[in-house]
Tab-separated table of C-alpha atoms and ligand atoms in Angstrom:
chain	number	residue	atom	x	y	z
A	1	MET	CA	231.055	96.336	230.727
A	2	SER	CA	230.668	98.127	234.024
A	3	GLU	CA	230.150	95.864	236.976
A	4	ILE	CA	228.069	96.862	239.948
A	5	THR	CA	228.756	94.643	242.912
A	6	VAL	CA	225.865	93.965	245.204
A	7	ASN	CA	225.241	92.333	248.558
A	8	THR	CA	223.368	89.091	248.099
A	9	ALA	CA	221.299	87.034	250.497
A	10	LEU	CA	219.377	83.806	250.136
A	11	THR	CA	215.970	82.898	251.460
A	12	ILE	CA	214.858	79.287	251.773
A	13	ALA	CA	211.142	79.421	252.486
A	14	GLY	CA	207.597	78.810	251.337
A	15	SER	CA	205.745	80.592	248.568
A	16	ASP	CA	202.686	82.523	249.732
A	17	SER	CA	200.231	82.737	246.830
A	18	GLY	CA	198.582	85.679	248.601
A	19	GLY	CA	201.855	87.594	248.337
A	20	GLY	CA	202.072	88.874	251.923
A	21	ALA	CA	204.460	86.476	253.662
A	22	GLY	CA	207.066	83.841	252.812
A	23	ILE	CA	209.312	84.115	249.767
A	24	GLN	CA	207.323	87.033	248.369
A	25	ALA	CA	207.775	89.114	251.539
A	26	ASP	CA	211.476	88.206	251.762
A	27	LEU	CA	212.078	89.204	248.150
A	28	LYS	CA	210.475	92.604	248.693
A	29	THR	CA	212.277	93.160	251.992
A	30	PHE	CA	215.768	92.267	250.739
A	31	SER	CA	215.222	94.310	247.582
A	32	SER	CA	213.969	97.417	249.330
A	33	LEU	CA	217.032	97.301	251.586
A	34	GLY	CA	219.364	97.128	248.593
A	35	VAL	CA	220.218	93.444	248.964
A	36	PHE	CA	219.907	91.128	245.961
A	37	CYS	CA	217.606	88.249	246.845
A	38	LYS	CA	218.138	84.642	245.748
A	39	THR	CA	215.347	82.211	246.523
A	40	ILE	CA	214.904	78.537	247.206
A	41	ILE	CA	211.269	77.502	247.369
A	42	ALA	CA	210.771	74.728	249.919
A	43	SER	CA	206.984	74.585	249.856
A	44	ILE	CA	204.127	76.037	247.852
A	45	THR	CA	201.160	77.260	249.851
A	46	SER	CA	197.734	78.096	248.466
A	47	GLN	CA	196.386	80.937	250.537
A	48	ASN	CA	194.692	84.307	250.519
A	49	SER	CA	194.098	87.008	253.098
A	50	PHE	CA	191.658	84.705	254.956
A	51	GLY	CA	194.203	81.962	255.557
A	52	VAL	CA	196.223	79.027	254.262
A	53	GLN	CA	194.139	76.469	252.343
A	54	SER	CA	196.792	73.909	251.459
A	55	THR	CA	200.536	73.353	251.361
A	56	HIS	CA	202.646	71.348	248.966
A	57	ASP	CA	206.185	70.628	250.173
A	58	LEU	CA	208.655	70.238	247.331
A	59	PRO	CA	210.735	67.042	247.063
A	60	VAL	CA	214.081	67.420	248.853
A	61	ASP	CA	216.045	66.725	245.675
A	62	VAL	CA	214.396	69.784	244.070
A	63	ILE	CA	215.540	71.847	247.062
A	64	GLU	CA	219.019	70.370	246.735
A	65	GLN	CA	219.165	71.217	243.006
A	66	GLN	CA	218.186	74.838	243.664
A	67	PHE	CA	220.811	75.046	246.401
A	68	ARG	CA	223.499	73.501	244.245
A	69	ALA	CA	222.827	75.934	241.396
A	70	ILE	CA	223.088	78.878	243.751
A	71	SER	CA	226.215	77.635	245.555
A	72	GLU	CA	228.095	76.949	242.328
A	73	ASP	CA	227.923	80.715	241.827
A	74	LYS	CA	229.006	83.674	243.981
A	75	LYS	CA	228.583	83.083	247.721
A	76	CYS	CA	225.650	84.737	249.509
A	77	GLN	CA	226.533	86.930	252.471
A	78	ALA	CA	223.565	85.834	254.566
A	79	VAL	CA	220.781	83.253	254.506
A	80	LYS	CA	217.349	83.146	256.022
A	81	THR	CA	215.105	80.141	256.453
A	82	GLY	CA	211.329	80.448	256.753
A	83	MET	CA	208.647	77.826	256.196
A	84	LEU	CA	210.378	74.488	255.578
A	85	GLY	CA	207.388	72.147	255.937
A	86	ASN	CA	208.800	68.861	257.188
A	87	GLU	CA	211.666	67.012	258.863
A	88	GLU	CA	213.311	65.808	255.644
A	89	THR	CA	213.514	69.334	254.271
A	90	VAL	CA	214.903	70.720	257.550
A	91	CYS	CA	217.606	68.005	257.557
A	92	MET	CA	218.483	68.659	253.901
A	93	VAL	CA	218.672	72.442	254.416
A	94	ALA	CA	220.876	71.962	257.506
A	95	LYS	CA	223.157	69.593	255.589
A	96	LEU	CA	223.510	72.021	252.670
A	97	ILE	CA	224.145	75.086	254.847
A	98	LYS	CA	226.750	73.181	256.854
A	99	LYS	CA	228.522	71.894	253.756
A	100	SER	CA	228.702	75.287	252.077
A	101	ARG	CA	229.742	77.038	255.321
A	102	LEU	CA	227.272	79.854	254.831
A	103	LYS	CA	227.552	82.624	257.436
A	104	ASN	CA	224.896	84.896	258.948
A	105	VAL	CA	222.226	82.212	259.102
A	106	VAL	CA	218.887	83.526	260.420
A	107	VAL	CA	216.196	80.949	261.227
A	108	ASP	CA	212.583	82.101	261.354
A	109	PRO	CA	211.042	78.965	262.880
A	110	VAL	CA	207.714	79.075	261.052
A	111	VAL	CA	205.530	76.364	262.624
A	112	ILE	CA	201.903	77.489	262.495
A	113	SER	CA	200.326	80.198	260.302
A	114	SER	CA	198.425	82.999	261.997
A	115	SER	CA	195.265	81.404	260.583
A	116	GLY	CA	196.124	78.179	262.441
A	117	LYS	CA	197.483	75.928	259.665
A	118	ARG	CA	200.439	73.736	260.590
A	119	LEU	CA	203.422	74.712	258.409
A	120	LEU	CA	206.084	72.493	260.018
A	121	THR	CA	205.556	68.950	261.279
A	122	ARG	CA	206.408	67.902	264.842
A	123	GLY	CA	209.377	65.932	263.482
A	124	GLY	CA	210.383	69.095	261.646
A	125	VAL	CA	210.462	71.091	264.896
A	126	GLU	CA	212.731	68.472	266.497
A	127	ALA	CA	215.042	68.427	263.452
A	128	LEU	CA	215.176	72.233	263.489
A	129	LYS	CA	216.401	72.189	267.102
A	130	LYS	CA	218.869	69.372	266.523
A	131	HIS	CA	220.335	70.166	263.097
A	132	LEU	CA	219.550	73.707	261.955
A	133	LEU	CA	219.771	75.860	265.097
A	134	PRO	CA	223.377	74.804	265.898
A	135	LEU	CA	224.368	76.382	262.549
A	136	ALA	CA	222.426	79.615	263.050
A	137	SER	CA	223.523	83.084	264.124
A	138	LEU	CA	219.985	83.931	265.190
A	139	VAL	CA	216.560	82.343	265.645
A	140	THR	CA	213.491	84.610	265.725
A	141	PRO	CA	210.515	82.780	267.286
A	142	ASN	CA	207.321	84.536	268.310
A	143	ILE	CA	205.879	83.612	271.710
A	144	LYS	CA	204.029	80.526	270.437
A	145	GLU	CA	207.044	79.271	268.481
A	146	ALA	CA	209.312	79.887	271.493
A	147	GLU	CA	206.963	77.743	273.592
A	148	LEU	CA	207.130	74.959	271.014
A	149	LEU	CA	210.929	75.148	270.758
A	150	SER	CA	211.566	75.337	274.501
A	151	GLY	CA	208.684	73.464	276.077
A	152	VAL	CA	208.264	76.468	278.418
A	153	LYS	CA	204.788	77.988	278.746
A	154	ILE	CA	205.314	81.755	278.473
A	155	LYS	CA	203.082	83.771	280.779
A	156	SER	CA	205.549	86.323	282.140
A	157	GLU	CA	208.762	88.100	281.249
A	158	SER	CA	210.758	85.638	283.335
A	159	ASP	CA	209.133	82.749	281.431
A	160	ARG	CA	210.249	84.411	278.219
A	161	LYS	CA	213.843	84.651	279.477
A	162	LYS	CA	213.692	81.053	280.611
A	163	ALA	CA	212.480	79.934	277.175
A	164	ALA	CA	215.273	81.942	275.520
A	165	ARG	CA	217.874	80.231	277.750
A	166	VAL	CA	216.499	76.789	276.842
A	167	ILE	CA	216.582	77.609	273.112
A	168	LEU	CA	220.136	79.011	273.369
A	169	LYS	CA	221.242	75.572	274.613
A	170	THR	CA	220.543	74.118	271.140
A	171	GLY	CA	223.752	75.825	270.023
A	172	VAL	CA	222.177	78.782	268.198
A	173	ARG	CA	224.283	81.903	268.823
A	174	ALA	CA	221.384	84.256	269.639
A	175	VAL	CA	217.661	83.989	270.351
A	176	LEU	CA	215.215	86.821	269.653
A	177	ILE	CA	211.740	86.138	271.015
A	178	THR	CA	209.455	88.680	269.364
A	179	GLY	CA	206.728	90.385	271.355
A	180	GLY	CA	204.139	91.156	268.685
A	181	HIS	CA	201.701	88.698	270.292
A	182	LEU	CA	202.123	90.151	273.798
A	183	LYS	CA	199.291	92.169	275.363
A	184	GLY	CA	201.168	95.455	275.915
A	185	ASP	CA	204.015	96.975	273.916
A	186	PRO	CA	205.586	94.595	271.379
A	187	ASP	CA	209.034	94.433	272.993
A	188	ASP	CA	211.449	91.868	271.579
A	189	LEU	CA	213.833	89.998	273.852
A	190	LEU	CA	217.313	89.101	272.664
A	191	LEU	CA	219.549	86.620	274.461
A	192	ASP	CA	223.063	85.891	273.243
A	193	SER	CA	226.392	85.030	274.808
A	194	ILE	CA	226.725	88.614	276.114
A	195	GLY	CA	223.331	88.598	277.816
A	196	VAL	CA	219.854	90.034	277.420
A	197	GLN	CA	218.796	93.085	275.441
A	198	VAL	CA	215.232	94.316	275.008
A	199	PHE	CA	214.223	96.103	271.799
A	200	SER	CA	211.235	98.297	272.544
A	201	SER	CA	208.673	100.090	270.489
A	202	GLU	CA	205.116	101.241	270.890
A	203	ARG	CA	202.308	99.248	269.317
A	204	LEU	CA	201.724	100.700	265.864
A	205	SER	CA	198.639	98.774	264.841
A	206	LYS	CA	195.884	97.070	266.769
A	207	ALA	CA	195.022	94.851	263.828
A	208	ASP	CA	196.695	91.508	263.191
A	209	MET	CA	199.032	91.773	260.243
A	210	HIS	CA	200.130	89.026	257.915
A	211	GLY	CA	203.837	88.772	257.093
A	212	THR	CA	205.221	90.544	260.158
A	213	GLY	CA	207.545	87.729	261.275
A	214	CYS	CA	208.858	87.101	257.742
A	215	VAL	CA	209.576	90.759	257.022
A	216	PHE	CA	211.234	91.353	260.404
A	217	SER	CA	213.589	88.372	260.121
A	218	ALA	CA	214.270	89.191	256.453
A	219	ALA	CA	215.183	92.784	257.372
A	220	ILE	CA	217.657	91.490	259.988
A	221	THR	CA	219.131	89.105	257.391
A	222	ALA	CA	219.511	91.907	254.828
A	223	ARG	CA	221.376	94.054	257.362
A	224	LEU	CA	223.671	91.153	258.255
A	225	ALA	CA	224.375	90.642	254.533
A	226	LYS	CA	225.549	94.248	254.438
A	227	GLY	CA	227.931	93.643	257.331
A	228	THR	CA	225.929	95.290	260.122
A	229	PRO	CA	226.602	93.763	263.584
A	230	LEU	CA	223.721	91.703	265.005
A	231	ARG	CA	222.328	94.055	267.669
A	232	GLU	CA	222.443	97.040	265.329
A	233	ALA	CA	220.835	94.917	262.582
A	234	ILE	CA	217.966	94.032	264.931
A	235	GLY	CA	217.494	97.682	265.957
A	236	ASP	CA	217.370	98.766	262.293
A	237	ALA	CA	214.995	95.941	261.399
A	238	LYS	CA	212.691	96.939	264.248
A	239	LYS	CA	212.349	100.433	262.742
A	240	TYR	CA	211.851	98.919	259.303
A	241	ILE	CA	209.053	96.581	260.394
A	242	GLY	CA	207.398	99.558	262.146
A	243	GLN	CA	207.228	101.406	258.845
A	244	ALA	CA	205.978	98.288	257.049
A	245	ILE	CA	203.222	97.955	259.675
A	246	VAL	CA	202.222	101.630	259.517
A	247	GLY	CA	202.132	101.333	255.720
A	248	GLY	CA	200.207	98.019	255.910
A	249	VAL	CA	197.755	97.354	253.092
A	250	ALA	CA	194.402	95.657	252.500
A	251	SER	CA	195.529	93.526	249.546
A	252	GLY	CA	192.544	91.238	250.083
A	253	ASN	CA	189.278	91.300	251.998
A	254	GLY	CA	190.661	89.538	255.082
A	255	THR	CA	193.738	90.197	257.214
A	256	LEU	CA	195.895	93.220	256.363
A	257	CYS	CA	199.444	92.691	255.068
A	258	VAL	CA	202.596	94.501	256.108
A	259	GLU	CA	204.102	96.383	253.164
A	260	PRO	CA	207.907	96.101	252.939
A	261	PHE	CA	207.949	98.753	250.206
A	262	ALA	CA	206.097	101.273	252.412
A	263	THR	CA	209.152	103.461	253.016
A	264	MET	CA	210.143	103.398	249.351
A	265	TYR	CA	206.632	104.279	248.231
A	266	ARG	CA	206.508	107.125	250.735
A	267	GLU	CA	209.859	108.526	249.693
A	268	SER	CA	208.914	108.467	246.033
A	269	GLU	CA	205.542	110.081	246.782
A	270	LYS	CA	207.381	112.800	248.723
A	271	GLN	CA	209.605	113.493	245.719
A	272	GLN	CA	206.555	113.652	243.467
A	273	CYS	CA	204.805	116.094	245.832
A	274	LEU	CA	207.907	118.328	245.880
A	275	CYS	CA	208.036	118.379	242.076
A	276	ASP	CA	204.298	119.107	241.852
A	277	LEU	CA	204.444	122.004	244.318
A	278	GLU	CA	207.543	123.528	242.750
A	279	GLU	CA	205.959	123.288	239.318
A	280	ALA	CA	202.806	124.972	240.657
A	281	MET	CA	204.934	127.797	242.088
A	282	GLU	CA	206.635	128.269	238.716
A	283	ILE	CA	203.252	128.551	237.020
A	284	PHE	CA	201.893	130.989	239.618
A	285	THR	CA	205.061	133.095	239.372
A	286	LYS	CA	204.819	133.235	235.576
A	287	GLU	CA	201.098	134.005	235.665
A	288	ARG	CA	201.745	136.769	238.255
A	289	ILE	CA	198.921	135.900	240.630
A	290	GLY	CA	200.080	138.456	243.270
A	291	ASN	CA	196.699	140.196	243.241
A	292	LEU	CA	195.144	137.032	244.735
A	293	VAL	CA	197.500	137.067	247.729
A	294	PRO	CA	196.009	138.394	250.985
A	295	GLU	CA	197.722	140.824	253.384
A	296	VAL	CA	198.786	137.941	255.660
A	297	GLN	CA	200.319	136.345	252.544
A	298	THR	CA	199.519	132.889	251.286
A	299	ASN	CA	200.559	129.273	251.493
A	300	ILE	CA	199.964	126.103	249.577
A	301	GLY	CA	199.640	122.736	251.308
A	302	LEU	CA	199.808	119.271	249.795
A	303	GLY	CA	199.246	116.177	251.924
A	304	LEU	CA	200.765	112.762	251.315
A	305	SER	CA	198.128	110.080	250.817
A	306	ASN	CA	197.250	108.901	254.314
A	307	ALA	CA	198.590	112.125	255.889
A	308	LYS	CA	198.040	112.075	259.643
A	309	LYS	CA	200.411	114.689	261.090
A	310	HIS	CA	201.925	118.076	260.185
A	311	GLU	CA	205.089	116.412	258.881
A	312	ASP	CA	202.973	114.599	256.274
A	313	VAL	CA	201.924	117.870	254.664
A	314	LEU	CA	204.174	119.750	252.257
A	315	ALA	CA	204.070	123.566	252.458
A	316	ILE	CA	206.299	126.574	252.010
A	317	PRO	CA	208.049	127.739	255.187
A	318	GLY	CA	207.567	131.484	255.642
A	319	ARG	CA	204.719	131.552	253.090
A	320	VAL	CA	204.418	132.891	249.564
A	321	ILE	CA	204.652	136.690	249.573
A	322	LYS	CA	203.523	139.280	247.041
A	323	ASN	CA	204.969	142.449	245.625
A	324	GLY	CA	202.288	143.894	243.402
A	325	GLU	CA	201.463	141.137	240.944
A	326	ASP	CA	204.695	139.263	241.538
A	327	ILE	CA	205.039	136.475	244.071
A	328	PHE	CA	208.099	135.167	245.898
A	329	THR	CA	209.085	132.457	248.312
A	330	GLY	CA	211.923	132.599	250.780
A	331	ALA	CA	212.379	128.855	251.099
A	332	ARG	CA	211.835	125.626	249.249
A	333	PRO	CA	208.728	123.619	250.118
A	334	GLN	CA	209.191	121.375	253.110
A	335	PHE	CA	207.177	118.629	254.812
A	336	GLY	CA	205.930	120.168	258.053
A	337	GLY	CA	206.676	123.612	256.537
A	338	SER	CA	203.447	125.209	257.826
A	339	ARG	CA	201.244	124.152	260.732
A	340	HIS	CA	198.527	126.563	259.579
A	341	VAL	CA	197.927	125.130	256.159
A	342	ALA	CA	198.628	121.590	257.416
A	343	ASN	CA	195.749	121.969	259.882
A	344	ILE	CA	193.387	122.718	257.004
A	345	VAL	CA	194.692	119.901	254.800
A	346	LEU	CA	194.536	117.341	257.626
A	347	THR	CA	190.997	118.352	258.593
A	348	VAL	CA	189.847	118.148	254.966
A	349	MET	CA	191.528	114.743	254.559
A	350	GLN	CA	189.739	113.360	257.613
A	351	HIS	CA	186.499	113.841	255.685
A	352	GLU	CA	187.753	113.146	252.180
A	353	PRO	CA	191.156	111.377	252.063
A	354	ASP	CA	191.489	112.107	248.321
A	355	MET	CA	191.272	115.892	248.740
A	356	ARG	CA	194.875	116.763	249.556
A	357	ALA	CA	195.670	120.253	248.203
A	358	VAL	CA	194.775	123.620	249.722
A	359	MET	CA	195.716	127.262	249.006
A	360	ASN	CA	194.425	130.390	250.685
A	361	ILE	CA	193.717	133.515	248.657
A	362	LYS	CA	192.366	136.897	249.668
A	363	TYR	CA	188.672	137.456	250.205
A	364	THR	CA	186.751	140.042	248.208
A	365	ASP	CA	183.074	140.048	247.235
A	366	ALA	CA	184.197	139.977	243.606
A	367	LEU	CA	186.341	136.881	244.178
A	368	LEU	CA	183.494	135.090	245.930
A	369	ARG	CA	181.208	135.975	242.995
A	370	ILE	CA	183.782	134.512	240.599
A	371	CYS	CA	183.889	131.265	242.595
A	372	LYS	CA	180.088	131.074	242.324
A	373	LYS	CA	180.252	131.791	238.607
A	374	LEU	CA	182.754	128.941	238.218
A	375	LYS	CA	180.148	126.718	239.928
A	376	TYR	CA	182.476	125.842	242.797
A	377	LYS	CA	180.890	124.282	245.855
A	378	ILE	CA	181.146	126.962	248.535
A	379	ALA	CA	181.001	126.668	252.328
A	380	SER	CA	181.830	129.147	255.082
A	381	PHE	CA	182.274	129.543	258.818
A	382	ASP	CA	181.784	132.430	261.189
A	383	ARG	CA	184.739	133.291	263.412
A	384	SER	CA	182.476	135.020	265.959
A	385	LYS	CA	181.032	131.560	266.730
A	386	GLU	CA	184.436	130.133	267.572
A	387	PRO	CA	184.432	128.692	271.116
A	388	LYS	CA	186.871	130.401	273.507
A	389	LYS	CA	188.752	127.198	274.243
A	390	VAL	CA	189.518	126.834	270.516
A	391	ARG	CA	190.614	130.485	270.242
A	392	VAL	CA	193.137	130.151	273.062
A	393	ARG	CA	194.661	126.945	271.703
A	394	GLU	CA	197.364	128.152	269.353
A	395	GLY	CA	196.814	127.011	265.780
A	396	SER	CA	193.490	125.250	266.344
A	397	SER	CA	191.305	128.002	264.815
A	398	LEU	CA	191.579	126.785	261.253
A	399	GLU	CA	190.970	123.192	262.248
A	400	TRP	CA	187.757	124.330	263.913
A	401	GLY	CA	186.709	126.610	261.023
A	402	THR	CA	187.406	123.982	258.371
A	403	GLU	CA	185.543	121.313	260.330
A	404	LYS	CA	182.617	123.654	260.922
A	405	ALA	CA	182.347	124.611	257.247
A	406	ILE	CA	182.529	121.003	256.058
A	407	THR	CA	180.011	119.639	258.551
A	408	SER	CA	177.512	122.435	257.949
A	409	PHE	CA	177.892	122.029	254.168
A	410	GLY	CA	177.609	118.228	254.407
A	411	SER	CA	180.727	117.381	252.368
A	412	VAL	CA	184.112	118.803	251.381
A	413	PRO	CA	183.510	121.875	249.151
A	414	ASP	CA	185.878	123.546	246.650
A	415	ILE	CA	185.887	126.775	248.620
A	416	ILE	CA	185.788	127.575	252.330
A	417	TYR	CA	185.622	131.285	253.164
A	418	ASP	CA	185.186	133.380	256.291
A	419	LEU	CA	184.616	137.078	256.766
A	420	GLY	CA	187.344	137.478	259.386
A	421	GLY	CA	187.165	138.708	262.944
A	422	ILE	CA	189.106	140.772	265.429
A	423	ARG	CA	192.629	141.031	263.999
A	424	LYS	CA	191.739	138.238	261.540
A	425	GLU	CA	191.695	138.988	257.844
A	426	GLU	CA	188.805	137.568	255.827
A	427	MET	CA	189.954	134.681	253.631
A	428	ILE	CA	189.104	132.209	250.891
A	429	ARG	CA	190.606	128.712	250.867
A	430	VAL	CA	190.618	126.777	247.628
A	431	ILE	CA	190.521	122.985	248.029
A	432	ALA	CA	191.372	120.375	245.392
A	433	GLU	CA	192.298	116.717	245.089
A	434	ASP	CA	195.846	117.338	243.859
A	435	MET	CA	198.242	120.066	242.754
A	436	GLU	CA	197.218	119.927	239.120
A	437	SER	CA	193.556	120.565	239.862
A	438	LEU	CA	194.437	123.196	242.485
A	439	VAL	CA	196.508	125.069	239.893
A	440	LYS	CA	193.633	124.890	237.430
A	441	LYS	CA	191.155	126.278	239.963
A	442	ILE	CA	193.462	129.131	240.987
A	443	LEU	CA	194.240	130.069	237.378
A	444	ASP	CA	190.535	130.023	236.441
A	445	ILE	CA	189.790	132.357	239.348
A	446	HIS	CA	192.747	134.586	238.455
A	447	ARG	CA	191.776	134.940	234.775
A	448	LEU	CA	188.233	136.006	235.613
A	449	TYR	CA	189.470	138.339	238.363
A	450	LYS	CA	191.847	140.069	235.949
A	451	LYS	CA	189.107	140.395	233.350
A	452	GLU	CA	186.538	141.727	235.821
A	453	GLY	CA	188.929	143.781	237.907
B	501	PXL	O1	204.081	84.125	258.535
B	501	PXL	C1	204.601	82.845	258.490
B	501	PXL	C2	204.558	82.275	257.119
B	501	PXL	C3	205.722	82.061	256.437
B	501	PXL	N1	205.752	81.551	255.209
B	501	PXL	C4	204.639	81.220	254.565
B	501	PXL	C5	203.421	81.398	255.185
B	501	PXL	C6	203.354	81.945	256.492
B	501	PXL	C7	202.085	82.162	257.153
B	501	PXL	O2	201.034	81.934	256.643
B	501	PXL	O3	202.314	81.079	254.545
B	501	PXL	C8	204.714	80.649	253.198
């Protein structure tokens, strides 16, 4: 039997029936970072995206039994605590961690849910300070939790440092007061025995997001389990939570959730897009569609779902070129491979996020007739109407033309053509929801063109 060793970490926290925070968020975060996640459920919450409705703390002996089962096995390399509920549970968890000498202990001092429900009793907060923090490598309060732990009202940066100093006196080795609830940029402040370090980032979402604190502290824990030093672990986790926020999802009708799998989903979608575009190129090469390629050559663009910038659009650097009926590419498709085609894809997607594939082919009256015969929805724009300020801004012409065609047509069509202009070749752009339907449209056009030509 082959054995694959794995880094393991434990989370002791509450279950979130809505799936966005607590144990569920920790499990996704550890897993997506390649760390095997063991779980001890301390409390069961009933909640959805509108808030926590009730909590049910588990008896401490049930927590002890889960802990015992886990500790009789291979030792975890890190442990995170989240929602613990009450004083008795905090004391039990502290006792168990102390006895088993677990290292890399990260405490997320969950006290109140973002919807305002109390998740740790007052006695629990005191027990956390007295018994759990002295065992911890790091505590990760947000501003409100830092106020509760320190008794310092935080109105300024110096208040935040003061609160961190008070919390450090509990015996915890490092304090990270997160800045997500601050007005400006969400900078996090770390204080340890070496001193202060600020971890900065820009604000990535204006909306409140459920699960942020859990996923951030879980990402730090996962890094520690892999042996990453604390400051580097925090820096990595900060990038990770940024991606989880950008990829946040509306899993319910209320508050959005961070998505710990966002990066994984994106990477696998990128791979799928690459396969789809390469397969399309193989088909076009075999079908010898060179007679559809204009003098300025052609390109194919495919946007990731949610594409917002050029780097989110796959295209072929240096274009697809023709030699008679044969077509060639000089490079493999690349994200950000063509600003030109990306401008069209991004403009289309602003109107219709599900229309993500575009290819330009040459314009002839015969080809336009074929598109009509195929019952494609056809729109156009007139380059002579292009405002001067658009013309002088490099690369903005196609954005303008695409926008113009879509708005005058009233929706995203299958075809956008223009009759060219000074030193601008006339062109047809074929638009589709994905690569498969783009290939079908192009091949249908090509078959009729060959027959009629
Ligand atoms: O986000 C803090 C948190 C942690 N754990 C559980 C929660 C919440 C917030 O609602 O429900 C189980």
